[in-house]
């Protein structure tokens, strides 16, 4: 599971959950997989991120220490070094095994072979 995916997931579909965001990410197996760097794509993706959640999660995994904590810098779209750091954390860091935890209910959702299981069985 990529950190970009994590940034979009919520457990709001659980009964009684108002937000379910952000899910806490506990990773037990992380792989780094090189992916072609496309700066235009990264620029578009930055506007879709909850930046603080992204950086906090990347830092907890040890892959966000070079990212600014509050917001992307001004004119980030012209800074290839910055975009490469974001690209690495968003798309090359791959959580293979672990779990996601709902912040409201503490329900755990397993991540197996890079796929989060968000299926709900209320019974």
PDB file of C-alpha atoms in Angstrom:
ATOM      1  CA  UNK A   1       0.000   0.000   0.000  1.00  0.00           C
ATOM      2  CA  UNK A   2       1.392   3.356  -1.008  1.00  0.00           C
ATOM      3  CA  UNK A   3       1.295   6.368   1.309  1.00  0.00           C
ATOM      4  CA  UNK A   4      -0.809   8.120  -1.312  1.00  0.00           C
ATOM      5  CA  UNK A   5      -3.469   5.435  -0.826  1.00  0.00           C
ATOM      6  CA  UNK A   6      -3.226   5.747   2.949  1.00  0.00           C
ATOM      7  CA  UNK A   7      -3.851   9.480   2.669  1.00  0.00           C
ATOM      8  CA  UNK A   8      -7.209   8.818   1.001  1.00  0.00           C
ATOM      9  CA  UNK A   9      -8.562   5.988   3.177  1.00  0.00           C
ATOM     10  CA  UNK A  10     -11.142   6.404   5.911  1.00  0.00           C
ATOM     11  CA  UNK A  11     -13.197   4.080   8.099  1.00  0.00           C
ATOM     12  CA  UNK A  12     -16.257   6.339   7.928  1.00  0.00           C
ATOM     13  CA  UNK A  13     -18.386   3.419   6.728  1.00  0.00           C
ATOM     14  CA  UNK A  14     -18.315   1.847  10.224  1.00  0.00           C
ATOM     15  CA  UNK A  15     -21.437   2.377  12.331  1.00  0.00           C
ATOM     16  CA  UNK A  16     -21.062   5.341  14.640  1.00  0.00           C
ATOM     17  CA  UNK A  17     -17.898   6.672  12.979  1.00  0.00           C
ATOM     18  CA  UNK A  18     -18.102  10.347  12.058  1.00  0.00           C
ATOM     19  CA  UNK A  19     -14.780  10.829  10.317  1.00  0.00           C
ATOM     20  CA  UNK A  20     -12.580   7.737  10.626  1.00  0.00           C
ATOM     21  CA  UNK A  21      -9.651   9.801   9.416  1.00  0.00           C
ATOM     22  CA  UNK A  22      -6.730   9.612   9.466  1.00  0.00           C
ATOM     23  CA  UNK A  23      -6.223   5.914   9.945  1.00  0.00           C
ATOM     24  CA  UNK A  24      -3.173   5.097  12.025  1.00  0.00           C
ATOM     25  CA  UNK A  25      -0.698   3.087   9.973  1.00  0.00           C
ATOM     26  CA  UNK A  26       1.376   0.401  11.685  1.00  0.00           C
ATOM     27  CA  UNK A  27       3.807  -1.137   9.205  1.00  0.00           C
ATOM     28  CA  UNK A  28       5.586  -4.420   9.893  1.00  0.00           C
ATOM     29  CA  UNK A  29       7.071  -4.851   6.418  1.00  0.00           C
ATOM     30  CA  UNK A  30       7.971  -1.954   4.137  1.00  0.00           C
ATOM     31  CA  UNK A  31       9.567  -2.336   0.716  1.00  0.00           C
ATOM     32  CA  UNK A  32      11.069   0.360  -1.479  1.00  0.00           C
ATOM     33  CA  UNK A  33      10.147   0.004  -5.143  1.00  0.00           C
ATOM     34  CA  UNK A  34      11.513   2.440  -7.678  1.00  0.00           C
ATOM     35  CA  UNK A  35       8.897   4.045  -9.878  1.00  0.00           C
ATOM     36  CA  UNK A  36       9.466   6.433 -12.753  1.00  0.00           C
ATOM     37  CA  UNK A  37       9.550  10.042 -11.577  1.00  0.00           C
ATOM     38  CA  UNK A  38       6.949  12.189 -13.337  1.00  0.00           C
ATOM     39  CA  UNK A  39       7.101  15.729 -11.911  1.00  0.00           C
ATOM     40  CA  UNK A  40       3.851  16.882 -13.532  1.00  0.00           C
ATOM     41  CA  UNK A  41       1.977  14.014 -11.885  1.00  0.00           C
ATOM     42  CA  UNK A  42       3.501  14.734  -8.453  1.00  0.00           C
ATOM     43  CA  UNK A  43       2.565  18.426  -8.750  1.00  0.00           C
ATOM     44  CA  UNK A  44      -1.077  17.441  -9.375  1.00  0.00           C
ATOM     45  CA  UNK A  45      -1.089  14.909  -6.519  1.00  0.00           C
ATOM     46  CA  UNK A  46       0.223  17.375  -3.931  1.00  0.00           C
ATOM     47  CA  UNK A  47      -2.990  19.417  -4.186  1.00  0.00           C
ATOM     48  CA  UNK A  48      -5.033  16.279  -3.378  1.00  0.00           C
ATOM     49  CA  UNK A  49      -3.107  15.412  -0.211  1.00  0.00           C
ATOM     50  CA  UNK A  50      -3.832  16.128   3.390  1.00  0.00           C
ATOM     51  CA  UNK A  51      -0.254  17.366   3.722  1.00  0.00           C
ATOM     52  CA  UNK A  52       0.004  17.111   7.519  1.00  0.00           C
ATOM     53  CA  UNK A  53      -1.272  13.520   7.560  1.00  0.00           C
ATOM     54  CA  UNK A  54       1.094  12.587   4.723  1.00  0.00           C
ATOM     55  CA  UNK A  55       4.168  14.043   6.406  1.00  0.00           C
ATOM     56  CA  UNK A  56       3.255  12.661   9.824  1.00  0.00           C
ATOM     57  CA  UNK A  57       2.773   9.144   8.425  1.00  0.00           C
ATOM     58  CA  UNK A  58       5.934   9.327   6.306  1.00  0.00           C
ATOM     59  CA  UNK A  59       7.887  10.449   9.393  1.00  0.00           C
ATOM     60  CA  UNK A  60       6.499   7.603  11.523  1.00  0.00           C
ATOM     61  CA  UNK A  61       7.744   5.170   8.893  1.00  0.00           C
ATOM     62  CA  UNK A  62      11.103   6.942   8.656  1.00  0.00           C
ATOM     63  CA  UNK A  63      10.687   8.292   5.118  1.00  0.00           C
ATOM     64  CA  UNK A  64       9.569  11.879   5.629  1.00  0.00           C
ATOM     65  CA  UNK A  65      12.356  13.527   7.563  1.00  0.00           C
ATOM     66  CA  UNK A  66      13.289  15.777   4.628  1.00  0.00           C
ATOM     67  CA  UNK A  67       9.739  16.963   3.982  1.00  0.00           C
ATOM     68  CA  UNK A  68       8.489  20.299   5.360  1.00  0.00           C
ATOM     69  CA  UNK A  69       6.163  19.740   8.305  1.00  0.00           C
ATOM     70  CA  UNK A  70       3.418  22.270   7.619  1.00  0.00           C
ATOM     71  CA  UNK A  71       3.008  22.889   3.880  1.00  0.00           C
ATOM     72  CA  UNK A  72       4.861  22.435   0.605  1.00  0.00           C
ATOM     73  CA  UNK A  73       7.245  25.331  -0.058  1.00  0.00           C
ATOM     74  CA  UNK A  74       6.257  28.189  -2.343  1.00  0.00           C
ATOM     75  CA  UNK A  75       7.015  27.460  -5.992  1.00  0.00           C
ATOM     76  CA  UNK A  76       7.399  23.754  -5.175  1.00  0.00           C
ATOM     77  CA  UNK A  77       6.396  22.987  -8.758  1.00  0.00           C
ATOM     78  CA  UNK A  78       9.811  24.290  -9.889  1.00  0.00           C
ATOM     79  CA  UNK A  79      11.841  22.400  -7.277  1.00  0.00           C
ATOM     80  CA  UNK A  80      12.736  18.973  -8.688  1.00  0.00           C
ATOM     81  CA  UNK A  81      14.610  17.914  -5.536  1.00  0.00           C
ATOM     82  CA  UNK A  82      11.538  18.578  -3.404  1.00  0.00           C
ATOM     83  CA  UNK A  83       9.274  16.806  -5.909  1.00  0.00           C
ATOM     84  CA  UNK A  84      11.589  13.768  -5.914  1.00  0.00           C
ATOM     85  CA  UNK A  85      11.376  13.550  -2.113  1.00  0.00           C
ATOM     86  CA  UNK A  86       7.574  13.696  -2.261  1.00  0.00           C
ATOM     87  CA  UNK A  87       7.545  11.147  -5.093  1.00  0.00           C
ATOM     88  CA  UNK A  88       9.700   8.768  -3.060  1.00  0.00           C
ATOM     89  CA  UNK A  89       7.526   8.954   0.055  1.00  0.00           C
ATOM     90  CA  UNK A  90       4.198   8.844  -1.807  1.00  0.00           C
ATOM     91  CA  UNK A  91       4.858   6.184  -4.413  1.00  0.00           C
ATOM     92  CA  UNK A  92       8.088   4.275  -3.754  1.00  0.00           C
ATOM     93  CA  UNK A  93       7.504   3.471  -0.077  1.00  0.00           C
ATOM     94  CA  UNK A  94       5.264   0.403  -0.174  1.00  0.00           C
ATOM     95  CA  UNK A  95       3.731  -1.038   2.998  1.00  0.00           C
ATOM     96  CA  UNK A  96       3.535  -4.787   2.370  1.00  0.00           C
ATOM     97  CA  UNK A  97       2.315  -5.921   5.792  1.00  0.00           C
ATOM     98  CA  UNK A  98       0.790  -4.114   8.747  1.00  0.00           C
ATOM     99  CA  UNK A  99      -2.495  -2.676   9.839  1.00  0.00           C
ATOM    100  CA  UNK A 100      -4.661   0.415   9.727  1.00  0.00           C
ATOM    101  CA  UNK A 101      -6.418   1.508  12.908  1.00  0.00           C
ATOM    102  CA  UNK A 102      -9.595   3.578  13.041  1.00  0.00           C
ATOM    103  CA  UNK A 103      -8.983   6.645  15.234  1.00  0.00           C
ATOM    104  CA  UNK A 104     -12.517   6.509  16.664  1.00  0.00           C
ATOM    105  CA  UNK A 105     -13.273   2.805  17.211  1.00  0.00           C
ATOM    106  CA  UNK A 106      -9.697   1.433  17.287  1.00  0.00           C
ATOM    107  CA  UNK A 107     -10.857  -1.294  14.890  1.00  0.00           C
ATOM    108  CA  UNK A 108      -7.919  -2.804  13.023  1.00  0.00           C
ATOM    109  CA  UNK A 109      -7.794  -3.455   9.291  1.00  0.00           C
ATOM    110  CA  UNK A 110      -4.976  -5.751   8.130  1.00  0.00           C
ATOM    111  CA  UNK A 111      -2.627  -4.985   5.254  1.00  0.00           C
ATOM    112  CA  UNK A 112      -1.509  -8.156   3.499  1.00  0.00           C
ATOM    113  CA  UNK A 113       0.688  -8.285   0.398  1.00  0.00           C
ATOM    114  CA  UNK A 114       0.274  -4.531   0.092  1.00  0.00           C
ATOM    115  CA  UNK A 115      -3.525  -4.624   0.083  1.00  0.00           C
ATOM    116  CA  UNK A 116      -5.541  -3.119   2.935  1.00  0.00           C
ATOM    117  CA  UNK A 117      -8.603  -5.193   3.844  1.00  0.00           C
ATOM    118  CA  UNK A 118     -11.303  -2.643   4.648  1.00  0.00           C
ATOM    119  CA  UNK A 119     -14.205  -5.105   4.391  1.00  0.00           C
ATOM    120  CA  UNK A 120     -16.729  -4.781   7.160  1.00  0.00           C
ATOM    121  CA  UNK A 121     -18.585  -7.683   8.733  1.00  0.00           C
ATOM    122  CA  UNK A 122     -20.877  -6.148  11.331  1.00  0.00           C
ATOM    123  CA  UNK A 123     -22.005  -9.528  12.662  1.00  0.00           C
TER     124      UNK A 123
END
